[in-house]
Amino acid sequence: EDDSLILICNGEIFNYIELKEELIQKGHQFKTETDIEVILHLYEDFGMDFLNELNGQFAFAIYDKAKKALFCARDQMGIIPFFYTMVEDNFIFGSEIKAILEHPAVKAEVDLVGLDQILTFAGLASPRTMFKDIKSLENGHYLVVDANATINDIEYWDLIYPEGPVVLNGKDENYYSEELERLFDESIQLRLRTDVPY
């Protein structure tokens, strides 16, 4: 509301309607009808601890004028790409590497480990890319770039596979099967929300 935050986002927030309703009840005022504006207001309320409230696919950067810090995040599954590099105390980012390579200070040099990964595996393992010093933000991670050009990379989500027996919390397998079907149906319905007919 005070124009102290700037947002750049690539992606879509599927549960924005529910989040927006909650934020309006708390007194937030929205300037647009876009789904991504909820990100700014959630950040105002919770700082960086709101990411798991988002149901969507996204890569974004918020510049916080008061803190003089840039906050960048990528969705839990890494659907939307986010690439970055630091050159001469300049943090340069984009959703495609070719955008970063347009900056005059960025040199297009091959990363030999990245090249090895491409030739050996089906793809690259983030944060590695094919280009030296250009990184891919890992899925379920966020970055904080402070006024001193220090980058902190923090994991906020991970898919954890249990090593031992799974506790079913007193519920039978049928309950979990039905819950999975309910969540799957809900996921499809959220993704069918559009501004235009489909």
PDB file of C-alpha atoms in Angstrom:
ATOM      1  CA  GLU A   1       0.000   0.000   0.000  1.00  0.00           C
ATOM      2  CA  ASP A   2       2.914   2.416   0.615  1.00  0.00           C
ATOM      3  CA  ASP A   3       4.783   1.509  -2.614  1.00  0.00           C
ATOM      4  CA  SER A   4       7.777   0.221  -0.629  1.00  0.00           C
ATOM      5  CA  LEU A   5       7.801  -3.107  -2.496  1.00  0.00           C
ATOM      6  CA  ILE A   6       8.393  -3.907  -6.159  1.00  0.00           C
ATOM      7  CA  LEU A   7       7.469  -7.313  -7.618  1.00  0.00           C
ATOM      8  CA  ILE A   8       8.524  -9.055 -10.809  1.00  0.00           C
ATOM      9  CA  CYS A   9       6.870 -12.447 -11.257  1.00  0.00           C
ATOM     10  CA  ASN A  10       6.693 -15.158 -13.873  1.00  0.00           C
ATOM     11  CA  GLY A  11       3.995 -17.698 -13.108  1.00  0.00           C
ATOM     12  CA  GLU A  12       0.548 -18.152 -11.646  1.00  0.00           C
ATOM     13  CA  ILE A  13      -0.872 -18.420  -8.134  1.00  0.00           C
ATOM     14  CA  PHE A  14      -3.788 -20.853  -8.219  1.00  0.00           C
ATOM     15  CA  ASN A  15      -5.192 -20.125  -4.740  1.00  0.00           C
ATOM     16  CA  TYR A  16      -5.031 -16.341  -5.061  1.00  0.00           C
ATOM     17  CA  ILE A  17      -8.794 -15.864  -4.615  1.00  0.00           C
ATOM     18  CA  GLU A  18      -8.788 -17.443  -1.153  1.00  0.00           C
ATOM     19  CA  LEU A  19      -5.564 -15.679  -0.170  1.00  0.00           C
ATOM     20  CA  LYS A  20      -6.862 -12.334  -1.420  1.00  0.00           C
ATOM     21  CA  GLU A  21     -10.065 -12.670   0.616  1.00  0.00           C
ATOM     22  CA  GLU A  22      -8.049 -13.354   3.792  1.00  0.00           C
ATOM     23  CA  LEU A  23      -5.723 -10.418   3.100  1.00  0.00           C
ATOM     24  CA  ILE A  24      -8.607  -7.992   2.444  1.00  0.00           C
ATOM     25  CA  GLN A  25     -10.159  -9.037   5.779  1.00  0.00           C
ATOM     26  CA  LYS A  26      -6.845  -8.077   7.410  1.00  0.00           C
ATOM     27  CA  GLY A  27      -7.069  -4.610   5.839  1.00  0.00           C
ATOM     28  CA  HIS A  28      -4.894  -4.960   2.749  1.00  0.00           C
ATOM     29  CA  GLN A  29      -5.821  -2.880  -0.287  1.00  0.00           C
ATOM     30  CA  PHE A  30      -5.246  -4.306  -3.752  1.00  0.00           C
ATOM     31  CA  LYS A  31      -4.336  -2.129  -6.729  1.00  0.00           C
ATOM     32  CA  THR A  32      -4.846  -4.766  -9.455  1.00  0.00           C
ATOM     33  CA  GLU A  33      -6.938  -7.827 -10.250  1.00  0.00           C
ATOM     34  CA  THR A  34      -3.845  -9.972 -10.904  1.00  0.00           C
ATOM     35  CA  ASP A  35      -3.266 -13.252  -9.121  1.00  0.00           C
ATOM     36  CA  ILE A  36       0.315 -12.398  -8.203  1.00  0.00           C
ATOM     37  CA  GLU A  37      -0.408  -9.252  -6.169  1.00  0.00           C
ATOM     38  CA  VAL A  38      -1.149 -11.515  -3.173  1.00  0.00           C
ATOM     39  CA  ILE A  39       2.612 -12.198  -3.034  1.00  0.00           C
ATOM     40  CA  LEU A  40       3.334  -8.571  -2.059  1.00  0.00           C
ATOM     41  CA  HIS A  41       0.735  -8.498   0.707  1.00  0.00           C
ATOM     42  CA  LEU A  42       1.760 -11.891   2.086  1.00  0.00           C
ATOM     43  CA  TYR A  43       5.349 -10.650   2.187  1.00  0.00           C
ATOM     44  CA  GLU A  44       4.190  -7.544   4.082  1.00  0.00           C
ATOM     45  CA  ASP A  45       2.550  -9.731   6.743  1.00  0.00           C
ATOM     46  CA  PHE A  46       4.950 -12.654   7.010  1.00  0.00           C
ATOM     47  CA  GLY A  47       8.280 -11.667   5.494  1.00  0.00           C
ATOM     48  CA  MET A  48       9.804 -14.670   3.783  1.00  0.00           C
ATOM     49  CA  ASP A  49       7.749 -17.218   5.734  1.00  0.00           C
ATOM     50  CA  PHE A  50       4.734 -17.226   3.392  1.00  0.00           C
ATOM     51  CA  LEU A  51       6.015 -19.336   0.507  1.00  0.00           C
ATOM     52  CA  ASN A  52       4.315 -22.569   1.504  1.00  0.00           C
ATOM     53  CA  GLU A  53       0.976 -20.724   1.538  1.00  0.00           C
ATOM     54  CA  LEU A  54       1.230 -20.345  -2.250  1.00  0.00           C
ATOM     55  CA  ASN A  55      -0.335 -22.986  -4.456  1.00  0.00           C
ATOM     56  CA  GLY A  56       1.096 -22.310  -7.867  1.00  0.00           C
ATOM     57  CA  GLN A  57       4.034 -22.245 -10.198  1.00  0.00           C
ATOM     58  CA  PHE A  58       6.224 -19.204  -9.902  1.00  0.00           C
ATOM     59  CA  ALA A  59       9.596 -17.517  -9.940  1.00  0.00           C
ATOM     60  CA  PHE A  60       9.668 -13.998  -8.587  1.00  0.00           C
ATOM     61  CA  ALA A  61      11.774 -11.183  -7.192  1.00  0.00           C
ATOM     62  CA  ILE A  62      10.609  -8.651  -4.606  1.00  0.00           C
ATOM     63  CA  TYR A  63      12.679  -5.550  -3.992  1.00  0.00           C
ATOM     64  CA  ASP A  64      12.108  -4.265  -0.455  1.00  0.00           C
ATOM     65  CA  LYS A  65      13.028  -0.557  -0.512  1.00  0.00           C
ATOM     66  CA  ALA A  66      13.065  -0.235   3.299  1.00  0.00           C
ATOM     67  CA  LYS A  67      15.419  -3.199   3.804  1.00  0.00           C
ATOM     68  CA  LYS A  68      17.364  -2.486   0.600  1.00  0.00           C
ATOM     69  CA  ALA A  69      17.179  -6.201  -0.130  1.00  0.00           C
ATOM     70  CA  LEU A  70      16.052  -8.346  -3.030  1.00  0.00           C
ATOM     71  CA  PHE A  71      14.062 -11.484  -2.218  1.00  0.00           C
ATOM     72  CA  CYS A  72      13.860 -14.082  -5.014  1.00  0.00           C
ATOM     73  CA  ALA A  73      11.991 -17.395  -4.888  1.00  0.00           C
ATOM     74  CA  ARG A  74      11.153 -20.378  -7.046  1.00  0.00           C
ATOM     75  CA  ASP A  75       8.174 -22.699  -6.672  1.00  0.00           C
ATOM     76  CA  GLN A  76       8.411 -25.967  -4.772  1.00  0.00           C
ATOM     77  CA  MET A  77       8.591 -28.178  -7.882  1.00  0.00           C
ATOM     78  CA  GLY A  78      10.761 -25.829  -9.955  1.00  0.00           C
ATOM     79  CA  ILE A  79       8.280 -25.488 -12.812  1.00  0.00           C
ATOM     80  CA  ILE A  80       9.185 -21.873 -13.572  1.00  0.00           C
ATOM     81  CA  PRO A  81      12.918 -21.272 -14.206  1.00  0.00           C
ATOM     82  CA  PHE A  82      15.021 -18.627 -12.447  1.00  0.00           C
ATOM     83  CA  PHE A  83      18.642 -17.990 -13.470  1.00  0.00           C
ATOM     84  CA  TYR A  84      21.074 -15.543 -11.896  1.00  0.00           C
ATOM     85  CA  THR A  85      24.672 -14.379 -11.643  1.00  0.00           C
ATOM     86  CA  MET A  86      26.676 -11.790  -9.739  1.00  0.00           C
ATOM     87  CA  VAL A  87      29.062  -9.665 -11.815  1.00  0.00           C
ATOM     88  CA  GLU A  88      30.886  -6.617 -10.438  1.00  0.00           C
ATOM     89  CA  ASP A  89      28.436  -6.373  -7.494  1.00  0.00           C
ATOM     90  CA  ASN A  90      25.491  -6.477  -9.922  1.00  0.00           C
ATOM     91  CA  PHE A  91      22.889  -9.177  -9.313  1.00  0.00           C
ATOM     92  CA  ILE A  92      21.538 -10.115 -12.742  1.00  0.00           C
ATOM     93  CA  PHE A  93      18.594 -12.485 -13.128  1.00  0.00           C
ATOM     94  CA  GLY A  94      16.043 -13.723 -15.630  1.00  0.00           C
ATOM     95  CA  SER A  95      13.776 -16.592 -16.552  1.00  0.00           C
ATOM     96  CA  GLU A  96      16.105 -17.445 -19.456  1.00  0.00           C
ATOM     97  CA  ILE A  97      19.904 -17.526 -19.590  1.00  0.00           C
ATOM     98  CA  LYS A  98      19.908 -15.609 -22.861  1.00  0.00           C
ATOM     99  CA  ALA A  99      18.464 -12.597 -21.002  1.00  0.00           C
ATOM    100  CA  ILE A 100      21.414 -12.676 -18.581  1.00  0.00           C
ATOM    101  CA  LEU A 101      23.897 -12.999 -21.454  1.00  0.00           C
ATOM    102  CA  GLU A 102      22.599  -9.687 -22.861  1.00  0.00           C
ATOM    103  CA  HIS A 103      24.249  -7.823 -19.974  1.00  0.00           C
ATOM    104  CA  PRO A 104      27.589  -6.412 -21.218  1.00  0.00           C
ATOM    105  CA  ALA A 105      29.510  -7.563 -18.110  1.00  0.00           C
ATOM    106  CA  VAL A 106      28.428 -11.213 -18.443  1.00  0.00           C
ATOM    107  CA  LYS A 107      30.739 -13.497 -20.403  1.00  0.00           C
ATOM    108  CA  ALA A 108      29.349 -16.585 -22.137  1.00  0.00           C
ATOM    109  CA  GLU A 109      31.816 -19.222 -20.933  1.00  0.00           C
ATOM    110  CA  VAL A 110      31.087 -22.952 -20.829  1.00  0.00           C
ATOM    111  CA  ASP A 111      30.955 -24.633 -17.428  1.00  0.00           C
ATOM    112  CA  LEU A 112      32.755 -27.943 -17.986  1.00  0.00           C
ATOM    113  CA  VAL A 113      30.932 -29.723 -15.139  1.00  0.00           C
ATOM    114  CA  GLY A 114      27.627 -28.521 -16.617  1.00  0.00           C
ATOM    115  CA  LEU A 115      28.701 -29.808 -20.028  1.00  0.00           C
ATOM    116  CA  ASP A 116      29.597 -33.167 -18.454  1.00  0.00           C
ATOM    117  CA  GLN A 117      26.165 -33.357 -16.797  1.00  0.00           C
ATOM    118  CA  ILE A 118      24.399 -32.658 -20.101  1.00  0.00           C
ATOM    119  CA  LEU A 119      26.385 -35.384 -21.876  1.00  0.00           C
ATOM    120  CA  THR A 120      26.056 -37.889 -19.019  1.00  0.00           C
ATOM    121  CA  PHE A 121      22.566 -37.362 -17.606  1.00  0.00           C
ATOM    122  CA  ALA A 122      19.141 -36.354 -18.891  1.00  0.00           C
ATOM    123  CA  GLY A 123      19.729 -32.766 -17.763  1.00  0.00           C
ATOM    124  CA  LEU A 124      21.522 -30.446 -15.409  1.00  0.00           C
ATOM    125  CA  ALA A 125      21.317 -30.599 -11.617  1.00  0.00           C
ATOM    126  CA  SER A 126      20.506 -27.152 -10.191  1.00  0.00           C
ATOM    127  CA  PRO A 127      22.176 -24.859  -9.355  1.00  0.00           C
ATOM    128  CA  ARG A 128      24.552 -25.819 -12.168  1.00  0.00           C
ATOM    129  CA  THR A 129      23.980 -24.534 -15.717  1.00  0.00           C
ATOM    130  CA  MET A 130      25.934 -24.833 -18.972  1.00  0.00           C
ATOM    131  CA  PHE A 131      27.437 -21.388 -18.350  1.00  0.00           C
ATOM    132  CA  LYS A 132      30.236 -20.586 -15.919  1.00  0.00           C
ATOM    133  CA  ASP A 133      29.060 -18.446 -12.977  1.00  0.00           C
ATOM    134  CA  ILE A 134      25.401 -18.492 -14.067  1.00  0.00           C
ATOM    135  CA  LYS A 135      23.275 -20.472 -11.633  1.00  0.00           C
ATOM    136  CA  SER A 136      19.775 -21.863 -11.575  1.00  0.00           C
ATOM    137  CA  LEU A 137      17.832 -21.232  -8.378  1.00  0.00           C
ATOM    138  CA  GLU A 138      16.878 -24.642  -7.038  1.00  0.00           C
ATOM    139  CA  ASN A 139      13.238 -25.570  -6.650  1.00  0.00           C
ATOM    140  CA  GLY A 140      11.942 -24.928  -3.127  1.00  0.00           C
ATOM    141  CA  HIS A 141      14.649 -22.323  -2.503  1.00  0.00           C
ATOM    142  CA  TYR A 142      14.761 -18.584  -2.096  1.00  0.00           C
ATOM    143  CA  LEU A 143      17.568 -16.038  -2.236  1.00  0.00           C
ATOM    144  CA  VAL A 144      18.125 -12.875  -0.264  1.00  0.00           C
ATOM    145  CA  VAL A 145      20.489 -10.362  -1.851  1.00  0.00           C
ATOM    146  CA  ASP A 146      21.377  -7.596   0.592  1.00  0.00           C
ATOM    147  CA  ALA A 147      22.747  -4.084   0.023  1.00  0.00           C
ATOM    148  CA  ASN A 148      26.309  -5.448   0.245  1.00  0.00           C
ATOM    149  CA  ALA A 149      25.634  -7.805  -2.699  1.00  0.00           C
ATOM    150  CA  THR A 150      25.771 -10.824  -0.388  1.00  0.00           C
ATOM    151  CA  ILE A 151      23.623 -13.722  -1.599  1.00  0.00           C
ATOM    152  CA  ASN A 152      22.010 -16.097   0.908  1.00  0.00           C
ATOM    153  CA  ASP A 153      20.419 -19.220  -0.576  1.00  0.00           C
ATOM    154  CA  ILE A 154      17.796 -20.815   1.715  1.00  0.00           C
ATOM    155  CA  GLU A 155      15.802 -24.001   1.224  1.00  0.00           C
ATOM    156  CA  TYR A 156      12.168 -23.527   2.292  1.00  0.00           C
ATOM    157  CA  TRP A 157      10.689 -26.805   0.989  1.00  0.00           C
ATOM    158  CA  ASP A 158      11.809 -30.323   0.159  1.00  0.00           C
ATOM    159  CA  LEU A 159      10.144 -33.607  -0.671  1.00  0.00           C
ATOM    160  CA  ILE A 160      11.285 -35.995   2.043  1.00  0.00           C
ATOM    161  CA  TYR A 161      10.997 -39.731   1.594  1.00  0.00           C
ATOM    162  CA  PRO A 162      10.808 -41.641   4.888  1.00  0.00           C
ATOM    163  CA  GLU A 163      13.508 -44.234   5.458  1.00  0.00           C
ATOM    164  CA  GLY A 164      11.501 -46.434   7.817  1.00  0.00           C
ATOM    165  CA  PRO A 165       7.895 -47.508   8.164  1.00  0.00           C
ATOM    166  CA  VAL A 166       5.281 -44.829   7.555  1.00  0.00           C
ATOM    167  CA  VAL A 167       2.918 -44.012  10.427  1.00  0.00           C
ATOM    168  CA  LEU A 168      -0.626 -43.688   9.119  1.00  0.00           C
ATOM    169  CA  ASN A 169      -1.897 -41.704  12.144  1.00  0.00           C
ATOM    170  CA  GLY A 170      -4.625 -44.247  12.882  1.00  0.00           C
ATOM    171  CA  LYS A 171      -6.204 -43.936   9.445  1.00  0.00           C
ATOM    172  CA  ASP A 172      -6.466 -46.771   6.972  1.00  0.00           C
ATOM    173  CA  GLU A 173      -5.107 -46.828   3.433  1.00  0.00           C
ATOM    174  CA  ASN A 174      -8.565 -46.133   2.006  1.00  0.00           C
ATOM    175  CA  TYR A 175      -8.670 -42.742   3.770  1.00  0.00           C
ATOM    176  CA  TYR A 176      -5.406 -41.691   2.112  1.00  0.00           C
ATOM    177  CA  SER A 177      -6.547 -42.960  -1.275  1.00  0.00           C
ATOM    178  CA  GLU A 178      -9.731 -40.866  -1.056  1.00  0.00           C
ATOM    179  CA  GLU A 179      -7.809 -37.832   0.242  1.00  0.00           C
ATOM    180  CA  LEU A 180      -5.383 -38.083  -2.683  1.00  0.00           C
ATOM    181  CA  GLU A 181      -8.298 -38.172  -5.121  1.00  0.00           C
ATOM    182  CA  ARG A 182      -9.879 -35.117  -3.417  1.00  0.00           C
ATOM    183  CA  LEU A 183      -6.611 -33.167  -3.564  1.00  0.00           C
ATOM    184  CA  PHE A 184      -6.093 -34.158  -7.197  1.00  0.00           C
ATOM    185  CA  ASP A 185      -9.600 -32.945  -8.140  1.00  0.00           C
ATOM    186  CA  GLU A 186      -9.063 -29.706  -6.201  1.00  0.00           C
ATOM    187  CA  SER A 187      -5.742 -29.178  -7.970  1.00  0.00           C
ATOM    188  CA  ILE A 188      -7.401 -29.509 -11.380  1.00  0.00           C
ATOM    189  CA  GLN A 189     -10.227 -27.119 -10.448  1.00  0.00           C
ATOM    190  CA  LEU A 190      -7.746 -24.480  -9.250  1.00  0.00           C
ATOM    191  CA  ARG A 191      -5.830 -24.701 -12.511  1.00  0.00           C
ATOM    192  CA  LEU A 192      -8.996 -24.299 -14.573  1.00  0.00           C
ATOM    193  CA  ARG A 193      -9.544 -20.761 -13.205  1.00  0.00           C
ATOM    194  CA  THR A 194      -8.928 -18.375 -16.063  1.00  0.00           C
ATOM    195  CA  ASP A 195      -9.579 -14.795 -17.078  1.00  0.00           C
ATOM    196  CA  VAL A 196     -10.759 -15.985 -20.485  1.00  0.00           C
ATOM    197  CA  PRO A 197     -12.968 -18.922 -21.551  1.00  0.00           C
ATOM    198  CA  TYR A 198     -11.250 -22.266 -21.996  1.00  0.00           C
TER     199      TYR A 198
END
